């Protein structure tokens, strides 16, 4: 009772084509789902969106006509990271109009609603070419100002 090993044979060409077609479809599905996931298509997932604003001056910072934030109003979605960069010859802050930061009415004509988080780039500010970032996780209107230049105020609308 001896058994003779049978030689291994390649699958027929038709089943090999089917296997490659199925493999190709699976790869395409994986790539599409990964792209949707990374792009934040599925709620609560994905990367943080980004936006930018600037603190600027035109050579001196003595009034709103030559020194301010741009844009004055920025609209973003929740979970957006906003980065302010200074293109100015002087130092600025990005400070929330919240009771935590104790602004004057000149610095903050409108205060943030209670329940919105506070943010501050720091009492020493940031200078030319430097930046400050903050991620807005709650919808609302965030008013902010510069501690050193009380006419510099702007807002971020988060929806």
Coordinates of C-alpha atoms in Angstrom, one line a residue:
X1 CA 0.0 0.0 0.0
X2 CA 2.2 2.7 -1.1
X3 CA 1.0 6.2 -1.9
X4 CA 2.6 8.2 -4.6
X5 CA 2.7 11.9 -4.0
X6 CA 0.9 13.9 -6.5
X7 CA 2.7 16.8 -8.0
X8 CA 1.4 20.2 -7.0
X9 CA -0.2 22.1 -9.8
X10 CA -1.0 25.8 -10.2
X11 CA -4.6 26.9 -10.0
X12 CA -6.2 27.3 -13.3
X13 CA -5.8 30.7 -15.0
X14 CA -9.4 31.6 -14.5
X15 CA -9.4 31.2 -10.7
X16 CA -6.1 33.1 -10.5
X17 CA -7.7 36.0 -12.3
X18 CA -10.7 35.9 -10.0
X19 CA -8.3 35.9 -7.0
X20 CA -6.5 39.0 -8.3
X21 CA -9.8 40.7 -9.0
X22 CA -11.1 40.1 -5.4
X23 CA -7.7 41.2 -4.0
X24 CA -7.8 44.4 -6.0
X25 CA -11.4 45.2 -4.8
X26 CA -10.4 44.5 -1.2
X27 CA -7.4 46.9 -1.5
X28 CA -9.5 49.6 -3.0
X29 CA -12.1 49.3 -0.2
X30 CA -9.4 49.5 2.4
X31 CA -7.9 52.6 0.8
X32 CA -11.3 54.4 0.5
X33 CA -12.3 53.6 4.1
X34 CA -8.9 54.7 5.4
X35 CA -9.2 58.0 3.4
X36 CA -12.6 58.7 4.8
X37 CA -11.5 57.9 8.3
X38 CA -8.4 60.1 8.1
X39 CA -10.5 62.9 6.6
X40 CA -12.9 62.9 9.5
X41 CA -15.9 61.6 7.6
X42 CA -16.9 59.4 10.5
X43 CA -18.0 61.5 13.5
X44 CA -15.5 61.7 16.3
X45 CA -12.6 60.5 14.1
X46 CA -9.9 61.8 11.9
X47 CA -7.5 64.6 12.0
X48 CA -8.0 68.0 13.4
X49 CA -8.8 70.7 10.9
X50 CA -6.6 73.8 10.9
X51 CA -7.1 77.5 10.2
X52 CA -4.8 80.5 10.5
X53 CA -5.0 84.1 11.6
X54 CA -2.4 86.9 12.0
X55 CA -1.4 89.7 14.2
X56 CA 0.2 92.4 12.0
X57 CA 1.3 96.0 12.0
X58 CA 2.4 98.4 9.3
X59 CA 5.6 99.6 10.9
X60 CA 4.2 100.9 14.2
X61 CA 1.5 99.7 16.5
X62 CA -0.3 102.8 17.7
X63 CA -3.9 102.2 16.6
X64 CA -6.3 99.8 14.8
X65 CA -5.5 101.5 11.5
X66 CA -2.0 100.2 11.6
X67 CA -2.0 97.2 14.0
X68 CA -4.7 94.5 14.3
X69 CA -5.7 90.8 13.9
X70 CA -6.7 89.5 10.5
X71 CA -9.2 88.2 9.8
X72 CA -11.3 90.1 12.3
X73 CA -13.8 87.3 12.2
X74 CA -12.8 83.7 11.6
X75 CA -15.4 80.9 11.1
X76 CA -14.4 77.3 11.8
X77 CA -15.9 74.0 12.8
X78 CA -15.5 72.3 16.2
X79 CA -12.2 70.6 16.7
X80 CA -10.4 73.1 14.5
X81 CA -6.9 74.1 15.5
X82 CA -6.4 77.8 14.9
X83 CA -2.8 79.1 14.7
X84 CA -2.1 82.8 15.0
X85 CA 1.2 84.0 13.6
X86 CA 2.8 87.4 14.3
X87 CA 3.9 89.3 11.2
X88 CA 4.5 92.3 13.4
X89 CA 7.4 94.3 14.7
X90 CA 6.1 94.2 18.2
X91 CA 4.9 91.5 20.6
X92 CA 1.2 90.5 20.9
X93 CA -1.0 88.1 22.8
X94 CA -4.1 86.1 21.8
X95 CA -6.2 86.2 25.0
X96 CA -9.8 85.1 25.4
X97 CA -12.4 87.6 26.6
X98 CA -13.2 85.5 29.6
X99 CA -13.5 86.3 33.3
X100 CA -10.4 84.1 33.8
X101 CA -8.3 86.7 32.0
X102 CA -9.9 89.8 33.6
X103 CA -10.0 92.1 30.6
X104 CA -11.2 95.7 30.7
X105 CA -14.3 96.8 28.7
X106 CA -11.9 98.5 26.2
X107 CA -10.0 95.3 25.6
X108 CA -13.2 93.2 25.3
X109 CA -16.3 95.1 24.3
X110 CA -18.1 91.7 24.4
X111 CA -17.3 88.9 26.8
X112 CA -17.4 85.2 25.9
X113 CA -20.5 83.3 27.1
X114 CA -20.1 81.2 30.2
X115 CA -19.2 77.6 29.5
X116 CA -16.8 78.4 26.7
X117 CA -13.2 77.6 27.5
X118 CA -10.6 80.2 28.0
X119 CA -7.3 80.5 26.2
X120 CA -4.2 82.8 26.4
X121 CA -0.9 82.9 24.5
X122 CA 0.8 84.0 27.7
X123 CA 1.5 87.3 29.5
X124 CA 4.8 87.8 27.6
X125 CA 3.2 87.4 24.2
X126 CA 4.8 86.3 21.0
X127 CA 6.9 88.2 18.5
X128 CA 7.6 88.4 14.8
X129 CA 7.6 84.9 13.2
X130 CA 6.3 83.2 16.3
X131 CA 2.9 81.6 16.7
X132 CA 0.3 80.4 19.1
X133 CA -2.3 77.7 18.5
X134 CA -5.5 76.7 20.2
X135 CA -8.1 73.9 19.3
X136 CA -11.7 74.9 19.6
X137 CA -13.7 71.9 20.8
X138 CA -17.0 73.6 21.8
X139 CA -19.4 75.6 19.5
X140 CA -19.8 79.3 20.2
X141 CA -18.5 82.7 19.5
X142 CA -15.1 83.3 21.1
X143 CA -14.0 86.9 21.4
X144 CA -10.3 87.6 22.0
X145 CA -7.9 90.5 22.4
X146 CA -4.2 91.5 22.7
X147 CA -3.2 92.4 26.3
X148 CA -0.7 95.0 25.0
X149 CA -2.9 96.8 22.4
X150 CA -6.4 97.2 23.7
X151 CA -7.9 98.1 20.3
X152 CA -6.8 94.7 18.9
X153 CA -9.8 92.4 19.3
X154 CA -11.4 89.8 17.0
X155 CA -13.6 86.8 17.2
X156 CA -13.7 83.1 16.2
X157 CA -17.1 81.7 15.4
X158 CA -17.2 77.9 16.0
X159 CA -20.1 75.8 14.7

